[in-house]
Coordinates of N, CA and C in Angstrom, one line a residue:
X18 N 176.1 74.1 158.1 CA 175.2 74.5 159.1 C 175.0 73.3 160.1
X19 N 175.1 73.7 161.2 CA 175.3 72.5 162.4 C 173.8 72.9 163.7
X20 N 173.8 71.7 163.7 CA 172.8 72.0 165.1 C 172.8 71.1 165.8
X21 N 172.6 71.3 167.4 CA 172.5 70.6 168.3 C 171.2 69.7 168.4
X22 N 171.5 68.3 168.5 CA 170.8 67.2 168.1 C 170.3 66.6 169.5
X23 N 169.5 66.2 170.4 CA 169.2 65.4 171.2 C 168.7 64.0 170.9
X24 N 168.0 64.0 169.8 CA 168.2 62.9 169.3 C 166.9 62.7 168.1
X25 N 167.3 61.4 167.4 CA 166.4 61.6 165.9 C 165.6 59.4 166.4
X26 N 164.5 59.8 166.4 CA 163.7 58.3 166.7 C 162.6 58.5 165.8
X27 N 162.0 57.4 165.5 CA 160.3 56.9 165.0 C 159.8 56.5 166.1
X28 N 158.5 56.8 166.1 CA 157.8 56.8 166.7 C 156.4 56.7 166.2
X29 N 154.9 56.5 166.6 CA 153.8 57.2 167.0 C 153.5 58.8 167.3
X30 N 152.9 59.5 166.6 CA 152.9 60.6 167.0 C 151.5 60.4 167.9
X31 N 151.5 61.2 169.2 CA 151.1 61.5 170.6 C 150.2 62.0 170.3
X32 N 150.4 63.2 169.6 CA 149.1 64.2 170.0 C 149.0 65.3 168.6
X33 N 147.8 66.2 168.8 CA 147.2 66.7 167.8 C 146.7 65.8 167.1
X34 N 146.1 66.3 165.8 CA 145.5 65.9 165.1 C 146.1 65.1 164.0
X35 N 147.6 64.8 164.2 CA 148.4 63.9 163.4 C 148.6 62.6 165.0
X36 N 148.2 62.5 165.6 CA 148.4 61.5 166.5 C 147.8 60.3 165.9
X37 N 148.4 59.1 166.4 CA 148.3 57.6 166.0 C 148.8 57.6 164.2
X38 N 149.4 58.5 163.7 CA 151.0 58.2 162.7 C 151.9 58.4 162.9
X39 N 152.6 57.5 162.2 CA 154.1 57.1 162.1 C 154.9 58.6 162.1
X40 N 156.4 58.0 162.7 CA 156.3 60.1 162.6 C 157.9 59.9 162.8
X41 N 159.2 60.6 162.1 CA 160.1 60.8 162.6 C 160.6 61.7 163.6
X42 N 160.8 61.4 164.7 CA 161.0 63.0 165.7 C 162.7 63.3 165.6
X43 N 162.3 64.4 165.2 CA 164.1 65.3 165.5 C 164.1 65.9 166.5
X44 N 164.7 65.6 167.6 CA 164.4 66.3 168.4 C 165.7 67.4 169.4
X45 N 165.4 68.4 168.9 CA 166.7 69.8 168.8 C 166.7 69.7 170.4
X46 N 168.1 69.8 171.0 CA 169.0 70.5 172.8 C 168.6 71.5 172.6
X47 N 168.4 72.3 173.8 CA 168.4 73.4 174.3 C 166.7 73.9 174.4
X48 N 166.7 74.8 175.5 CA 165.3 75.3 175.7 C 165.1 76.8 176.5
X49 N 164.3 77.8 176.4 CA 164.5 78.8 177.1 C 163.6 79.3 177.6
X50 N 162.7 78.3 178.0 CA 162.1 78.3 179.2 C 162.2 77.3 180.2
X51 N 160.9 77.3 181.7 CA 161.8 76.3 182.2 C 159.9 75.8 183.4
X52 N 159.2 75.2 182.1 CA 158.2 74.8 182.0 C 158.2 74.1 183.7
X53 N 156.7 74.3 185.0 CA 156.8 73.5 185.5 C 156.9 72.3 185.5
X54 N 155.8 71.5 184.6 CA 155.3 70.1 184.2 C 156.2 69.8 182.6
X55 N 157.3 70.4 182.5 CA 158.5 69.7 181.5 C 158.6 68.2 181.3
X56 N 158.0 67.7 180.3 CA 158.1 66.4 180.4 C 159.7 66.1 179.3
X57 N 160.3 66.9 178.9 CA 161.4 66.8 177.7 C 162.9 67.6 179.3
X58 N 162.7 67.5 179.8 CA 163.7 67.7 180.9 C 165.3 67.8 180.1
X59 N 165.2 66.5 179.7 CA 166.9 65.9 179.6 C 167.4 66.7 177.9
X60 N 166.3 67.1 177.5 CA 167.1 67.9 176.5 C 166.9 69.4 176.8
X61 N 167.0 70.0 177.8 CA 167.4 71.1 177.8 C 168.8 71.5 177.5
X62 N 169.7 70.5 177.9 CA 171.3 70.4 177.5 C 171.9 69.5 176.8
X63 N 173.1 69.9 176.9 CA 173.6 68.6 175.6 C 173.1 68.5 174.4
X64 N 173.5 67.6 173.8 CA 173.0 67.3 172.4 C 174.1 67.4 171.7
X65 N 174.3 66.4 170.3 CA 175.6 66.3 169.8 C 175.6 67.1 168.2
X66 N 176.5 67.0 168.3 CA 176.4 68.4 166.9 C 176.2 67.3 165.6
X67 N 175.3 68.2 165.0 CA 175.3 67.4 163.7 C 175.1 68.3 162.5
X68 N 175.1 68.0 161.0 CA 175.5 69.0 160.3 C 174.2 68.5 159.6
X69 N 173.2 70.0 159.0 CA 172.1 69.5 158.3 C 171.6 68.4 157.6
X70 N 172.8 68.3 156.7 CA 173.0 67.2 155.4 C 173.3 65.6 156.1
X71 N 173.7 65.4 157.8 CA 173.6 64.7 158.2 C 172.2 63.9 158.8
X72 N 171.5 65.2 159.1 CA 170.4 64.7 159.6 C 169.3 64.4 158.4
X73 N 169.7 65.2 157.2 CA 168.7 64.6 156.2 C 168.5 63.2 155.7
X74 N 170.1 62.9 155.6 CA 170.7 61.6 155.7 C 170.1 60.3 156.2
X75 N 170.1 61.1 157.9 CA 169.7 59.5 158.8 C 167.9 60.0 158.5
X76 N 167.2 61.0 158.5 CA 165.7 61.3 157.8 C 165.3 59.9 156.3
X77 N 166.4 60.2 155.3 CA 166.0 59.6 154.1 C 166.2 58.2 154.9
X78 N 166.9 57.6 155.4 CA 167.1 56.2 156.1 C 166.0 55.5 156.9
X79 N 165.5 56.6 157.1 CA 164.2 56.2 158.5 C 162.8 55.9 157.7
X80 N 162.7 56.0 156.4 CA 161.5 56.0 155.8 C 161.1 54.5 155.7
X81 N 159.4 54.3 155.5 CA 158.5 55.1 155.5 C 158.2 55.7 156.7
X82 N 157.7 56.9 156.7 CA 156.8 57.4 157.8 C 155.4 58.6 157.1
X83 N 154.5 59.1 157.5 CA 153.9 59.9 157.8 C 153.9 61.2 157.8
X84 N 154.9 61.8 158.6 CA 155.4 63.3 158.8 C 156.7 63.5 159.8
X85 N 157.4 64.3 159.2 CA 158.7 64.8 160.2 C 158.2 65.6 161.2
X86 N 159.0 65.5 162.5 CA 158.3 66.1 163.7 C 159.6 67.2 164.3
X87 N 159.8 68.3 164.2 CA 161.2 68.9 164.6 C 160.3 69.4 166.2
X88 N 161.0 69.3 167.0 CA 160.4 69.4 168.5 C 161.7 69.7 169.1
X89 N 161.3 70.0 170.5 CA 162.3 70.2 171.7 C 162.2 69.9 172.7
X90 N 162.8 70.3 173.5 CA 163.5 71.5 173.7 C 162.7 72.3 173.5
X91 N 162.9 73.7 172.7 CA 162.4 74.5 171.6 C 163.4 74.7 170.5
X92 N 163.0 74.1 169.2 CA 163.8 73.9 168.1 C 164.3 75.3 167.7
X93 N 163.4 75.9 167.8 CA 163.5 77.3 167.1 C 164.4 78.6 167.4
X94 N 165.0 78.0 168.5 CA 166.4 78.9 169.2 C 167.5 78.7 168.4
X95 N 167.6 77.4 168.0 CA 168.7 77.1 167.2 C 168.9 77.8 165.6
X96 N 169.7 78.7 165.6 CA 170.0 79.4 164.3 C 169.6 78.4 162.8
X97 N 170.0 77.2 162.8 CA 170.1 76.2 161.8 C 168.2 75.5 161.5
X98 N 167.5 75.8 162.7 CA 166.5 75.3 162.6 C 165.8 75.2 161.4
X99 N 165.3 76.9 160.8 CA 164.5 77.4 159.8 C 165.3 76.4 158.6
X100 N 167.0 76.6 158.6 CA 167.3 75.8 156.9 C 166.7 74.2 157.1
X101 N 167.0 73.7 158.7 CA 166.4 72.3 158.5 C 165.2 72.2 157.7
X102 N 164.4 73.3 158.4 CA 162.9 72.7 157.8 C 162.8 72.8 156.8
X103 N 163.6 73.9 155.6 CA 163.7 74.4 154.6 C 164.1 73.0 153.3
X104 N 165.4 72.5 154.3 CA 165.7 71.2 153.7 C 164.8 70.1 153.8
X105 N 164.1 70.0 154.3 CA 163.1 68.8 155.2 C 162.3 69.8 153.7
X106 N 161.2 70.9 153.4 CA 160.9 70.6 152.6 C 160.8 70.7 151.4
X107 N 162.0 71.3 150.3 CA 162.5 70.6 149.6 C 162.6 69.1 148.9
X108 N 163.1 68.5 150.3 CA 162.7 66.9 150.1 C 161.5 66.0 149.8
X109 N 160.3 67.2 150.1 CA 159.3 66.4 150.0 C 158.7 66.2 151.1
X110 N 159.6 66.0 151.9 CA 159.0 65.4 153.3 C 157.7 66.7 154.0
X111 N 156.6 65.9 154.8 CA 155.8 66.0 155.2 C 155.9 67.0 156.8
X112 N 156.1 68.2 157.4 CA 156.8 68.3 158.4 C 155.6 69.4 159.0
X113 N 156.6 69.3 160.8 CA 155.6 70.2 161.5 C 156.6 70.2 162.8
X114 N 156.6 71.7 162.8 CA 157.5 72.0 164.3 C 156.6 72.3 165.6
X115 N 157.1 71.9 166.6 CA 156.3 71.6 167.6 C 157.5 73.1 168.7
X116 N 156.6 74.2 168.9 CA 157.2 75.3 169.8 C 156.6 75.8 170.6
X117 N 157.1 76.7 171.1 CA 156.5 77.3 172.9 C 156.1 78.8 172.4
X118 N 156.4 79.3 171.3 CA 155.5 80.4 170.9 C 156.7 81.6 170.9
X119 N 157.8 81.7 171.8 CA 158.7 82.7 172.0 C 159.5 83.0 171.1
X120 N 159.6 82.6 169.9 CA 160.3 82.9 168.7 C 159.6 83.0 167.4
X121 N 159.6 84.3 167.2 CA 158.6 84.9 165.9 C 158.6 83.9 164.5
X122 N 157.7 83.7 163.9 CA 157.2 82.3 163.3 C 156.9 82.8 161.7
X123 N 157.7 84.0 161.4 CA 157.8 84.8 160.0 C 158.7 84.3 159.2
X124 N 159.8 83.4 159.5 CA 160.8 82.7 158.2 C 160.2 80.9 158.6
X125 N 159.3 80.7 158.9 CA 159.1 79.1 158.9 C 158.6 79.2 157.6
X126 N 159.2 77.7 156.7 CA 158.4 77.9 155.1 C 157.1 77.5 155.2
X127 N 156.3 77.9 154.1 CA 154.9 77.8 153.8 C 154.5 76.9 154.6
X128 N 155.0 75.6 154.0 CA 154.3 74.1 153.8 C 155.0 73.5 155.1
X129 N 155.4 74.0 156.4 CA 155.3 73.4 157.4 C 154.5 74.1 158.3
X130 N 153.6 72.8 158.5 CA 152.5 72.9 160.1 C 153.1 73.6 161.1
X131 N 152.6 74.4 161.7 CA 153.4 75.1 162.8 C 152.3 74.4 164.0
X132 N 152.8 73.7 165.4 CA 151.9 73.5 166.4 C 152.7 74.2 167.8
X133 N 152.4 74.9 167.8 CA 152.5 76.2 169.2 C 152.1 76.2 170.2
X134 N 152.5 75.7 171.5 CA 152.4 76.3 172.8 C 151.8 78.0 173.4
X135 N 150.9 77.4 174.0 CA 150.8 79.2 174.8 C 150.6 78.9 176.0
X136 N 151.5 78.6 176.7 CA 151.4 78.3 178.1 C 150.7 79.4 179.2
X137 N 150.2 78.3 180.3 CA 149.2 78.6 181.2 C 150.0 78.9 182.3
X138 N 149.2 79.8 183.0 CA 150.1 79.5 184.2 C 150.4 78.8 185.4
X139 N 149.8 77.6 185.1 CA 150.3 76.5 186.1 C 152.2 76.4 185.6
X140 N 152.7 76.3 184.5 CA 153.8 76.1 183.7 C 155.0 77.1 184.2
X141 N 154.2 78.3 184.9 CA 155.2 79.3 185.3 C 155.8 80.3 184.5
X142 N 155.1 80.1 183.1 CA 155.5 80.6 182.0 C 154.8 81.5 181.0
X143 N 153.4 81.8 181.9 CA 152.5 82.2 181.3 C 152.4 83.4 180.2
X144 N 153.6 84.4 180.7 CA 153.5 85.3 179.5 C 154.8 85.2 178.8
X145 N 155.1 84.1 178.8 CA 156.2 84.0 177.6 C 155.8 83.9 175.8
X146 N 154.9 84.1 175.7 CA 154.3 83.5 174.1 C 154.1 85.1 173.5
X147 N 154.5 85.1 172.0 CA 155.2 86.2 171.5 C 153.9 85.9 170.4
X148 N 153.3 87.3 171.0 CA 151.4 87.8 170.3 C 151.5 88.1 168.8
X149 N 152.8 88.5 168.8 CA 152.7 88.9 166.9 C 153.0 87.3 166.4
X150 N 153.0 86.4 167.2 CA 153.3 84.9 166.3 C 151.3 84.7 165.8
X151 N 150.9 85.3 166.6 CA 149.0 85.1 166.3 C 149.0 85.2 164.4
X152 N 149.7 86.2 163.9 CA 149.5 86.7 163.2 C 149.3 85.5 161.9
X153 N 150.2 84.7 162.2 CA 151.4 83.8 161.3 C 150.3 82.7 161.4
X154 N 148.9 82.3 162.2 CA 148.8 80.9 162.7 C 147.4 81.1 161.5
X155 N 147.6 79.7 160.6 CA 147.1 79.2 159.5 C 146.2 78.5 159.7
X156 N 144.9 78.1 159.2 CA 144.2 76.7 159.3 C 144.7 75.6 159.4
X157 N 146.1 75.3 159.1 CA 146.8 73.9 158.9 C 147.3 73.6 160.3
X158 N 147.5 75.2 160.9 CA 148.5 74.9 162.1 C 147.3 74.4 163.7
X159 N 148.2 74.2 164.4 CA 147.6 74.1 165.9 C 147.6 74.8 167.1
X160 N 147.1 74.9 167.4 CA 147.5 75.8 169.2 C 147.1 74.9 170.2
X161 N 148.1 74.8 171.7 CA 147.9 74.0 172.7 C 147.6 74.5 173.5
X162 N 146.8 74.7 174.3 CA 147.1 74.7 176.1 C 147.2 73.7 176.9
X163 N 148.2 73.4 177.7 CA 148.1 72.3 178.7 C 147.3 72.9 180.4
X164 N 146.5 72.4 179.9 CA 145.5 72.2 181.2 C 145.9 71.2 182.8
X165 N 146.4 72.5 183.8 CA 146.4 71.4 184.9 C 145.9 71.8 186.1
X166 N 144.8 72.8 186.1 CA 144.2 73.7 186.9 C 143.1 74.4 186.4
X167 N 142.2 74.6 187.3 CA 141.3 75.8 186.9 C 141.4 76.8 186.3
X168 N 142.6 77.4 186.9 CA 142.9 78.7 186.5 C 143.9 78.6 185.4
X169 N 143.9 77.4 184.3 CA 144.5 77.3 183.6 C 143.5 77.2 182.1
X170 N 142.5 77.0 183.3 CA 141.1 76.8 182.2 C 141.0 77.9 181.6
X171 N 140.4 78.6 182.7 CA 139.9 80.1 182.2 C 140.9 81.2 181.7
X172 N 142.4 80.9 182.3 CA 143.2 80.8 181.0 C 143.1 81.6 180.0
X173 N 143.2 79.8 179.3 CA 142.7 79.2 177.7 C 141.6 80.0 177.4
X174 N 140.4 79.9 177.8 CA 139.2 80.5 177.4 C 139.3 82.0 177.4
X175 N 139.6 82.7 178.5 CA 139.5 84.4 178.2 C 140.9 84.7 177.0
X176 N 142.4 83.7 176.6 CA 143.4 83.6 175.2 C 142.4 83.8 174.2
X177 N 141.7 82.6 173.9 CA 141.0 82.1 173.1 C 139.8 83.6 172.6
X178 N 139.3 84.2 174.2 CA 137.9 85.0 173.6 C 139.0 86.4 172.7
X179 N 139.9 86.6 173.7 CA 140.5 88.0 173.3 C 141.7 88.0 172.6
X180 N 142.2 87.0 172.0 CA 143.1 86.7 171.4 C 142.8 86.1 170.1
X181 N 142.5 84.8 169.9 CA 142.4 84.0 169.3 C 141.0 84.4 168.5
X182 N 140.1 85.2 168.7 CA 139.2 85.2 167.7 C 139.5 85.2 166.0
X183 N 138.9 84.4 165.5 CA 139.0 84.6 163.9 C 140.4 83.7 163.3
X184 N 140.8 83.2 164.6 CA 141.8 82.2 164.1 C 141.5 81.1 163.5
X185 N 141.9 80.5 162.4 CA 141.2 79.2 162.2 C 141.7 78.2 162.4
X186 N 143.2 78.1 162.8 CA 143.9 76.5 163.4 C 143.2 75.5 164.6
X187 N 143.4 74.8 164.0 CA 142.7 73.7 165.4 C 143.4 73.9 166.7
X188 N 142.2 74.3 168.0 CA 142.9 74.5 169.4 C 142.6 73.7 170.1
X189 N 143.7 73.3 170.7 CA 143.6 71.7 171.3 C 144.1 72.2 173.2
X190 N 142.8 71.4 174.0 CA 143.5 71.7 175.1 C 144.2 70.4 175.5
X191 N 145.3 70.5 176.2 CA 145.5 68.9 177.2 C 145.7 68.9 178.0
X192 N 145.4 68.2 179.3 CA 145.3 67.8 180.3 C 146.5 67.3 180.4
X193 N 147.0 68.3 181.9 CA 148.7 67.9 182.6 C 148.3 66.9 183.1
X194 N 149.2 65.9 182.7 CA 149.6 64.8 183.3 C 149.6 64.6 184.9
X195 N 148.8 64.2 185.4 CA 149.2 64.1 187.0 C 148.5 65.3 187.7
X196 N 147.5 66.0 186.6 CA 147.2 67.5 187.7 C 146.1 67.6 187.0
X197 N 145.4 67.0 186.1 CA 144.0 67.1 185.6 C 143.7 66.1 184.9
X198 N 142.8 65.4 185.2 CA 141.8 64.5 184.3 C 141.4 64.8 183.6
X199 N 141.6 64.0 182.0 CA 140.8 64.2 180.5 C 139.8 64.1 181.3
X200 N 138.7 63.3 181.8 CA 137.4 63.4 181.8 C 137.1 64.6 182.6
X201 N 137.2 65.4 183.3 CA 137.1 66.6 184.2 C 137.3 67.9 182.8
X202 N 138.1 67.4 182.3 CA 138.8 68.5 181.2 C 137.5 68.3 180.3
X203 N 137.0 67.4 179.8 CA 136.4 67.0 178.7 C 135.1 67.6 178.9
X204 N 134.4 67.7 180.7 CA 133.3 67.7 180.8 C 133.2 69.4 180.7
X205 N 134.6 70.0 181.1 CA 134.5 71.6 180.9 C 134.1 71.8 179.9
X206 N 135.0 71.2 178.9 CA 134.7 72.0 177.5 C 133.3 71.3 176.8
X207 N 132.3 70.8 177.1 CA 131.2 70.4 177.3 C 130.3 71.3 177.9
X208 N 130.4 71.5 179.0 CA 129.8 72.5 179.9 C 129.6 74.3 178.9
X209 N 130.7 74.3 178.7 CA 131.1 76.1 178.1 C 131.3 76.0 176.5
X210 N 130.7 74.8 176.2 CA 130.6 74.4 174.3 C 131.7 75.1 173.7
X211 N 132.9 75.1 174.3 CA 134.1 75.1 173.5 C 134.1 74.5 172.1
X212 N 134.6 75.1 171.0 CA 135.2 74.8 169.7 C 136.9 74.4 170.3
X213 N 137.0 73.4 170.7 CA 138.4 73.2 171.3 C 138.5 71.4 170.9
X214 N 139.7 70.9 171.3 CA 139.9 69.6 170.4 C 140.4 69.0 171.8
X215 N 139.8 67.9 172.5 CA 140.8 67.4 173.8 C 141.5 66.8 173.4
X216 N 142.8 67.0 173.9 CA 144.2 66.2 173.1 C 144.6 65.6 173.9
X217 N 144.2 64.0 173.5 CA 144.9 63.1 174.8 C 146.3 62.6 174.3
X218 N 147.2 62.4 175.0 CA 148.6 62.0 174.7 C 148.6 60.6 174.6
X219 N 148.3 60.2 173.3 CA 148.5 58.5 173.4 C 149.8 57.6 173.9
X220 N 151.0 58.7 173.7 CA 152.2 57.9 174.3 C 152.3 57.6 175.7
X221 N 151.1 58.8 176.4 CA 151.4 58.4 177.9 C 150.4 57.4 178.1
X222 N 149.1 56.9 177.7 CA 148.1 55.8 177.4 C 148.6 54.8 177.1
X223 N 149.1 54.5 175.8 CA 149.6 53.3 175.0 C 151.1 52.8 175.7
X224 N 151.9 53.9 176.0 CA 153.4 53.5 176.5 C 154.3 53.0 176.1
X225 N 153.8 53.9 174.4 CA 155.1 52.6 173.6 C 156.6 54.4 173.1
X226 N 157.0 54.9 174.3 CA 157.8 55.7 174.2 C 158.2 55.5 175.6

């Protein structure tokens, strides 16, 4: 089983609620959307082929860390994805796929964190997120909105009132880079006493990526 690799680094993990740990990122080519505010650009293409048992390989080599991070792109296009994680956990290892929501989230194993995208429509992307994945979302897991507008606010909030009821994963909003202030973001969800998590991106703060 082979999959397209963009590339495998340590790191700091950024965001959510696993942010400021150690973190291996795998991070899968290809993507099938085509996000305005894409901060992962250069792996939409390319990526060199690698064979599962290879990347577990350079995985067991990279220790200690915290948690495996499989991200994109969107990992979850790739056929091979689900056995990675499968193998990832088998191993033991600690993991959590980072996706955009368009690929149904029914063969991910138990014991990986799922953290999900539902894009706004500043992103251009707004109704690409696939409603029967609601079903699948655990206490363990996460949901994002990236906030870079008003009307990305209310959004989030009318997702959240008519969607998201009864869900119990942590919902994290974040502020686009360059198109909304955490503090502006922070004071919303203040104002309208959101049960919401503001997710600031440490790597773009700290700058050690």
């Amino acid at each position: 089983m082979k999959l397209k690799v963009h590339e495998i680094f340590y790191s700091i993990q950024g965001e959510t609620t696993t942010a400021g740990f150690p973190s291996l990122f795998i991070r899968l080519a290809g993507c099938n959307l085509n996000c305005s505010w894409c901060d992962t650009v250069k792996a939409k293409e390319g990526g060199r082929e690698m064979d599962v048992d290879s990347i577990i390989d350079e995985v067991n080599r990279s220790r200690p860390f915290h948690h495996v991070t499989l991200t994109g792109g969107e990992p979850l296009i790739q056929d091979g994805a689900i056995y990675l994680l499968q193998r990832l956990s088998e191993e033991g290892y600690t993991a959590q796929v980072e996706t955009n929501g368009t690929v149904v989230f029914g063969t991910i194993p138990d014991n990986v964190r799922i953290i999900t995208d539902i894009k706004t429509p500043s992103s251009g992307e707004e109704k690409s997120f696939n409603e029967e994945n609601i079903k699948y979302l655990r206490k363990e897991d996460e949901v994002k909105f990236v906030i870079g507008m008003m009307e990305d606010y209310e959004f989030a909030k009318s997702f959240i009132k008519d969607k998201l009821k009864g869900v119990e994963s942590v919902i994290n909003f974040s502020p686009a880079s360059g198109m909304m202030e955490p503090w502006v973001l922070a004071r919303l969800i203040i104002k309208d006493k959101l049960n919401v998590r503001l997710n600031i991106q440490l790597h773009k703060i700290a700058k050690f990526t």
